[in-house]
Amino acid sequence: MSTKSVIKPLTQRQAWKSLGAHHKKISKLHLRELFAADKQRGEKMTAEAAGLFLDYSKNRITAETLKLLLQLAKESGLRGRMDAMFRGDKINFTENRAVLHTALRAPRNAKIFVDGKNVVPDVHAVLDKLTAFAKRIRSGAWKGHTGKRIKSIVNIGIGGSDLGPVMDYEALKHYAKRDMKFVFVSNVDGADFVEAVHDLDPAETLFIVSSKTFTTQETMTNAESARDWLLKGLGGNKNAVAKHFVAVSTNAEKVSAFGIDTANMFGFWDWVGGRYSMDSAIGLSTMLAIGPENYLAMLAGFHELDEHFRTAPFEKNLPVLMALLSVWNTNFLGAETIAVLPYENYLKRFPAYLQQLTMESNGKHVTLAGTKVNYETSPIYWGEPGTNGQHSFYQLIHQGTRLIPCDFIAFAKALTPLGRHHDILLANVFAQSEALAFGKTAAEVRAENVPAALVPHKVFEGNRPSNTILADKLTPAVLGKLVALYEHIVFVQGAIWSVNPFDQWGVELGKALAQRIVPELENKTLPPLKHDSSTNNLIRRYRKMKSRA
Ligand code: F6P
């Protein structure tokens, strides 16, 4: 990429140096002072796009901080990198792949080229195939081996082939077909599969084996157990597999070798990263649950946010702003994590989904040039839905020794209105960001006649940064926008940190070692062990323990 050569290493960029000096100047400023100095701060430091309202005023920044961060984005070649991604350049250079999850939600008439071929017609051909299949399953036209209609869907996958589908299903359950059951199996721990199928009737069950590579150990092990379970339940006739198994993959050869008819395979492409794939055919379980119309509305939501990201000036660009704030909090304020706290119970799996998206993407220690970074990269993303977290870990966020920037996500309307619940929920989310920012001084505590010895315990220092994202209500389109928002935040972070957010070599070593250890656990006679003394000892002990009655 031409942009790569002209971009200076991060710590040598002028804006980075200026941010360091600027941080020294303003590090003592409290949010109380910042708000007191500008009565309009809460209105000014906001941005809105595609129906998402972002209030970032409760960050420890001034107008100057923002100016420098925006300058940093420019000096990091962000615009060029964005153009390269949207254009289909092979920016995932360690795997020689384009990065085109944005093509998955491009309208039918769009043109996006990879190696000279417009990929949009292929995307829509798969979408049409998924739609036709979803209609057959949902209407009952598709029959199982014994002639019964399908009532239970089991998605077997892991990582991006699971986290997206699970999160999506939970998030959009309100829109789901309630006379069908959706379960998700990911872990190679047999308990996951056994519990998932516990109450299912094989004659009414459809397995979706979701795996980009169709080689992932966990998924293939679960898929084999699923095939055994099905055949056992249906009398052992192998023809049953075709009626009860479909695949989502890029690997037709392996799908066919497993025994799944490739006519029942839904494809995607190597330019879709696993953690960026929930809107590819990997979303089949979602489409089955919420129906093609809702699914297409979700894709339109993704696309709307893509267009915002692509075209909005950086100072009004939600992903750019949020990414720059995360860089400020991580690299200048020293925050190690970001808590994502949705005040919407349907988003309970959203933080787990984001963990893979953010940390598998930017959990990197070398730059695009292969040199070791001398600054922090991805913060740890984590979270739980509010208000549950408030009664658990919020204590640490309010009064602990660490700085935990928070992304609060809330909706003006409940999907399931119930008495006063929603106002109470929203009162809580607004209260949390207020308490984090402004805290409670010792003088305020004393004014409540608190005994002197207790005063320090009841002080809230405040000055803890947060963003609040407010949207109308959680629809399929809004979910698409939220996911696209974080996808692009990750992209911008990667550009600033000069890392490649699209490979994941760090997962390989453990996979390879596990492959080597499996026979050492299973073989009747113990092969000579060549690990370190700890691993050797654990293997021997396990073999002994498992053979005891
Ligand atoms: O182990 C990491 C990973 O490669 C993820 O990036 C991916 O989402 C997951 O495994 C599953 O891979 P597959 O879809 O090929 O089974």
Coordinates of C-alpha atoms in Angstrom, one line a residue, residues 100-434:
L100 CA -14.6 -6.2 2.3
H101 CA -17.2 -6.9 5.0
T102 CA -18.7 -3.6 3.7
A103 CA -19.5 -5.4 0.4
L104 CA -21.7 -7.8 2.3
R105 CA -24.2 -5.1 2.8
A106 CA -23.7 -3.1 -0.4
P107 CA -26.9 -2.6 -2.5
R108 CA -27.4 -4.8 -5.5
N109 CA -26.3 -2.2 -8.0
A110 CA -23.0 -1.4 -6.2
K111 CA -19.7 -2.4 -7.9
I112 CA -16.8 -3.5 -5.7
F113 CA -13.9 -5.2 -7.3
V114 CA -11.5 -7.9 -6.0
D115 CA -8.9 -9.0 -8.5
G116 CA -10.9 -7.3 -11.3
K117 CA -14.1 -9.1 -10.5
N118 CA -17.2 -7.3 -9.2
V119 CA -18.1 -9.2 -6.0
V120 CA -21.5 -7.6 -5.4
P121 CA -23.5 -10.0 -7.7
D122 CA -22.0 -13.0 -5.8
V123 CA -23.0 -11.4 -2.4
H124 CA -26.6 -11.0 -3.6
A125 CA -26.7 -14.4 -5.2
V126 CA -25.9 -15.9 -1.8
L127 CA -28.4 -13.6 -0.1
D128 CA -31.1 -14.7 -2.6
K129 CA -30.2 -18.4 -1.9
L130 CA -30.4 -17.8 1.9
T131 CA -33.7 -16.0 1.5
A132 CA -35.2 -18.9 -0.5
F133 CA -34.0 -21.4 2.0
A134 CA -35.2 -19.4 5.0
K135 CA -38.6 -19.2 3.5
R136 CA -38.8 -22.9 3.0
I137 CA -37.7 -23.6 6.6
R138 CA -39.9 -21.0 8.2
S139 CA -43.0 -22.0 6.2
G140 CA -42.5 -25.7 6.8
A141 CA -42.0 -26.5 3.1
W142 CA -38.6 -28.1 3.9
K143 CA -39.2 -31.4 5.6
G144 CA -36.9 -33.5 7.7
H145 CA -36.0 -37.1 6.9
T146 CA -39.2 -38.5 8.5
G147 CA -41.5 -35.8 6.9
K148 CA -41.7 -33.6 9.9
R149 CA -41.2 -29.8 9.6
I150 CA -38.0 -28.3 11.2
K151 CA -38.6 -26.7 14.6
S152 CA -35.2 -26.4 16.0
I153 CA -32.1 -24.9 14.6
V154 CA -28.6 -25.7 16.0
N155 CA -25.8 -23.4 14.8
I156 CA -22.4 -25.2 15.3
G157 CA -19.5 -22.8 15.0
I158 CA -17.0 -21.0 17.1
G159 CA -15.4 -17.5 17.2
G160 CA -16.8 -15.4 14.4
S161 CA -19.0 -18.3 13.3
D162 CA -20.7 -18.3 16.7
L163 CA -20.4 -15.0 18.5
G164 CA -22.1 -13.0 15.7
P165 CA -25.0 -15.5 15.4
V166 CA -25.5 -15.8 19.1
M167 CA -25.4 -12.1 19.8
D168 CA -27.6 -11.4 16.8
Y169 CA -30.2 -13.9 17.9
E170 CA -30.3 -12.6 21.5
A171 CA -30.4 -9.0 20.3
L172 CA -33.2 -9.5 17.9
K173 CA -35.1 -12.2 19.8
H174 CA -38.1 -9.8 19.9
Y175 CA -38.4 -10.2 16.2
A176 CA -37.8 -13.9 16.1
K177 CA -40.2 -16.7 15.1
R178 CA -41.3 -17.9 18.5
D179 CA -42.5 -21.4 17.5
M180 CA -39.0 -22.3 16.5
K181 CA -36.1 -22.9 18.8
F182 CA -32.5 -21.6 18.2
V183 CA -29.5 -23.0 20.0
F184 CA -25.8 -22.5 19.6
V185 CA -23.0 -24.9 20.1
S186 CA -19.4 -23.7 20.1
N187 CA -17.3 -25.2 22.8
V188 CA -15.5 -28.5 22.3
D189 CA -16.4 -29.3 25.9
G190 CA -19.0 -32.0 25.3
A191 CA -21.3 -30.4 27.8
D192 CA -22.1 -27.7 25.3
F193 CA -23.4 -30.1 22.7
V194 CA -25.1 -32.4 25.1
E195 CA -27.1 -29.6 26.8
A196 CA -27.9 -27.9 23.6
V197 CA -29.7 -31.0 22.1
H198 CA -31.0 -32.3 25.4
D199 CA -34.7 -31.5 24.6
L200 CA -34.5 -31.6 20.9
D201 CA -36.2 -34.1 18.5
P202 CA -33.7 -35.2 15.8
A203 CA -36.6 -35.5 13.3
E204 CA -37.3 -31.7 13.7
T205 CA -33.8 -30.5 14.0
L206 CA -31.6 -28.7 11.5
F207 CA -27.9 -28.3 12.1
I208 CA -26.0 -25.4 10.5
V209 CA -22.3 -26.2 10.5
S210 CA -20.8 -22.7 10.3
S211 CA -17.1 -22.6 9.6
K212 CA -15.2 -20.4 7.3
T213 CA -12.4 -22.9 6.9
F214 CA -14.4 -26.1 7.8
T215 CA -11.3 -27.3 9.5
T216 CA -11.7 -25.8 13.0
Q217 CA -11.2 -28.6 15.6
E218 CA -14.0 -27.6 17.9
T219 CA -16.6 -27.2 15.1
M220 CA -15.7 -30.3 13.3
T221 CA -15.8 -32.3 16.5
N222 CA -19.2 -30.9 17.4
A223 CA -20.4 -31.5 13.8
E224 CA -19.4 -35.1 14.0
S225 CA -21.1 -35.6 17.3
A226 CA -24.2 -33.9 15.8
R227 CA -24.2 -36.3 12.9
D228 CA -23.9 -39.3 15.2
W229 CA -26.7 -38.0 17.4
L230 CA -28.9 -37.4 14.4
L231 CA -28.3 -40.8 12.8
K232 CA -28.8 -42.6 16.2
G233 CA -32.1 -40.7 16.6
L234 CA -33.3 -41.4 13.1
G235 CA -32.4 -45.1 12.8
G236 CA -29.0 -44.8 11.2
N237 CA -30.0 -44.0 7.6
K238 CA -27.2 -41.9 6.2
N239 CA -29.6 -40.2 3.7
A240 CA -31.0 -38.3 6.7
V241 CA -27.9 -36.1 6.8
A242 CA -28.9 -34.2 3.7
K243 CA -32.2 -33.1 5.2
H244 CA -30.8 -32.1 8.6
F245 CA -27.4 -30.6 7.8
V246 CA -26.5 -27.5 5.9
A247 CA -23.2 -25.7 5.9
V248 CA -21.9 -22.1 5.8
S249 CA -18.3 -22.1 4.6
T250 CA -15.8 -20.9 2.1
N251 CA -14.5 -24.5 1.7
A252 CA -16.8 -26.5 -0.6
E253 CA -14.4 -29.4 -0.8
K254 CA -14.4 -30.0 3.0
V255 CA -18.1 -29.5 3.2
S256 CA -18.7 -32.2 0.7
A257 CA -16.2 -34.5 2.3
F258 CA -18.2 -34.2 5.6
G259 CA -21.2 -35.5 3.7
I260 CA -23.2 -32.3 3.3
D261 CA -24.6 -31.7 -0.2
T262 CA -23.0 -28.5 -1.5
A263 CA -26.4 -27.6 -2.9
N264 CA -27.1 -26.9 0.8
M265 CA -24.0 -24.9 1.3
F266 CA -24.0 -21.2 1.6
G267 CA -20.8 -19.6 0.7
F268 CA -18.7 -16.6 1.5
W269 CA -15.3 -15.4 0.6
D270 CA -11.8 -15.1 1.9
W271 CA -12.2 -11.3 2.0
V272 CA -14.6 -11.7 4.9
G273 CA -12.8 -12.1 8.2
G274 CA -14.4 -14.5 10.7
R275 CA -15.1 -11.7 13.2
Y276 CA -16.5 -9.5 10.5
S277 CA -18.8 -12.2 9.1
M278 CA -22.1 -12.0 11.0
D279 CA -23.7 -10.3 8.0
S280 CA -22.4 -12.9 5.5
A281 CA -24.1 -16.4 5.2
I282 CA -22.8 -16.9 8.7
G283 CA -26.0 -15.0 9.6
L284 CA -28.2 -17.8 8.3
S285 CA -29.5 -18.7 11.8
T286 CA -30.4 -15.0 12.2
M287 CA -32.3 -14.9 9.0
L288 CA -34.1 -18.1 9.9
A289 CA -35.1 -16.5 13.3
I290 CA -36.1 -13.0 12.2
G291 CA -37.0 -13.7 8.6
P292 CA -35.5 -12.3 5.4
E293 CA -37.2 -8.9 5.5
N294 CA -35.8 -8.1 9.0
Y295 CA -32.4 -9.5 8.0
L296 CA -32.2 -7.3 4.9
A297 CA -33.2 -4.3 7.1
M298 CA -30.3 -5.1 9.4
L299 CA -27.9 -5.1 6.3
A300 CA -29.4 -1.8 5.3
G301 CA -28.5 -0.5 8.8
F302 CA -25.0 -1.7 8.4
H303 CA -24.7 0.0 5.0
E304 CA -26.0 3.3 6.3
L305 CA -23.3 3.4 8.9
D306 CA -20.7 2.3 6.4
E307 CA -21.7 5.3 4.2
H308 CA -21.5 7.6 7.2
F309 CA -18.1 6.3 8.0
R310 CA -16.9 6.6 4.4
T311 CA -18.3 10.1 3.8
A312 CA -18.6 12.1 7.0
P313 CA -15.9 14.6 7.9
F314 CA -13.7 13.2 10.7
E315 CA -15.0 15.7 13.3
K316 CA -18.5 14.4 12.8
N317 CA -17.7 10.8 12.1
L318 CA -18.9 8.5 14.9
P319 CA -16.4 5.7 14.5
V320 CA -13.6 8.1 14.0
L321 CA -14.5 10.1 17.1
M322 CA -15.0 7.1 19.3
A323 CA -11.8 5.5 18.1
L324 CA -9.8 8.6 18.7
L325 CA -11.2 8.9 22.2
S326 CA -10.2 5.3 22.9
V327 CA -6.7 6.1 21.7
W328 CA -6.6 9.2 24.0
N329 CA -7.9 7.2 27.0
T330 CA -5.6 4.2 26.3
N331 CA -2.4 5.9 25.2
F332 CA -2.4 9.1 27.1
L333 CA -4.6 8.5 30.2
G334 CA -3.3 5.0 30.6
A335 CA -6.7 3.2 30.6
E336 CA -6.3 -0.5 30.1
T337 CA -9.9 -1.5 29.3
I338 CA -13.1 -0.2 27.9
A339 CA -16.4 -1.3 29.5
V340 CA -19.3 -1.6 27.1
L341 CA -22.5 -1.3 29.1
P342 CA -25.7 -1.7 27.1
Y343 CA -28.8 -0.6 29.0
E344 CA -30.9 -3.0 26.9
N345 CA -31.2 -6.6 28.1
Y346 CA -31.4 -7.9 24.5
L347 CA -27.9 -6.7 24.0
K348 CA -26.5 -9.0 26.7
R349 CA -24.2 -10.8 24.4
F350 CA -23.0 -7.6 22.7
P351 CA -19.9 -7.2 24.9
A352 CA -18.9 -10.8 24.3
Y353 CA -19.3 -10.2 20.6
L354 CA -17.1 -7.1 20.8
Q355 CA -14.4 -9.0 22.6
Q356 CA -13.5 -10.9 19.5
L357 CA -14.1 -8.0 17.2
T358 CA -11.8 -5.7 19.1
M359 CA -9.2 -7.8 20.7
E360 CA -8.7 -10.4 18.0
S361 CA -8.3 -7.5 15.6
N362 CA -6.1 -5.0 17.4
G363 CA -4.4 -7.2 20.1
K364 CA -1.2 -6.9 18.2
H365 CA 2.4 -6.1 19.2
V366 CA 4.0 -5.4 15.9
T367 CA 3.4 -2.7 13.4
L368 CA 2.6 -3.1 9.7
A369 CA 6.3 -2.9 9.1
G370 CA 6.9 -5.8 11.5
T371 CA 8.6 -3.7 14.2
K372 CA 7.6 -4.0 17.9
V373 CA 5.3 -1.2 19.0
N374 CA 6.4 1.1 21.8
Y375 CA 2.9 2.0 22.8
E376 CA -0.2 0.1 23.9
T377 CA -2.6 -1.3 21.3
S378 CA -6.1 -2.7 21.9
P379 CA -7.6 -2.1 25.3
I380 CA -9.5 -5.0 26.8
Y381 CA -13.2 -4.7 26.0
W382 CA -15.6 -6.2 28.4
G383 CA -19.0 -5.5 29.9
E384 CA -22.4 -6.6 31.0
P385 CA -25.9 -5.1 30.5
G386 CA -27.1 -2.5 32.9
T387 CA -28.4 -2.3 35.5
N388 CA -27.0 -5.7 36.5
G389 CA -23.4 -4.6 36.4
Q390 CA -24.2 -1.7 38.8
H391 CA -24.7 -4.3 41.5
S392 CA -21.5 -6.0 40.7
F393 CA -18.3 -4.4 39.3
Y394 CA -19.4 -0.8 39.1
Q395 CA -17.9 -0.3 42.5
L396 CA -14.5 -0.6 41.0
I397 CA -15.4 1.8 38.1
H398 CA -16.5 4.4 40.6
Q399 CA -14.0 4.1 43.4
G400 CA -11.3 1.7 42.3
T401 CA -7.7 2.7 41.4
R402 CA -8.0 2.0 37.7
L403 CA -9.4 4.2 35.0
I404 CA -12.2 2.4 33.1
P405 CA -13.7 4.4 30.2
C406 CA -17.3 3.3 29.6
D407 CA -19.5 3.2 26.5
F408 CA -23.1 3.3 27.7
I409 CA -25.6 2.3 25.1
A410 CA -29.3 3.1 25.6
F411 CA -32.6 3.3 23.7
A412 CA -35.4 5.8 24.0
K413 CA -38.0 3.2 23.6
A414 CA -38.3 -0.3 25.1
L415 CA -39.2 -3.2 22.8
T416 CA -41.3 -4.6 25.6
P417 CA -42.7 -1.7 27.5
L418 CA -43.7 -2.6 31.0
G419 CA -45.0 -0.1 33.5
R420 CA -42.2 2.3 34.7
H421 CA -39.4 -0.1 33.9
H422 CA -37.9 1.8 31.0
D423 CA -37.8 5.2 32.7
I424 CA -36.1 3.6 35.7
L425 CA -33.6 1.9 33.4
L426 CA -32.8 5.1 31.6
A427 CA -32.6 7.1 34.8
N428 CA -29.9 4.6 35.8
V429 CA -27.8 4.9 32.7
F430 CA -27.9 8.7 32.9
A431 CA -27.1 8.6 36.6
Q432 CA -24.1 6.4 36.1
S433 CA -22.3 8.6 33.6
E434 CA -23.1 11.6 35.7

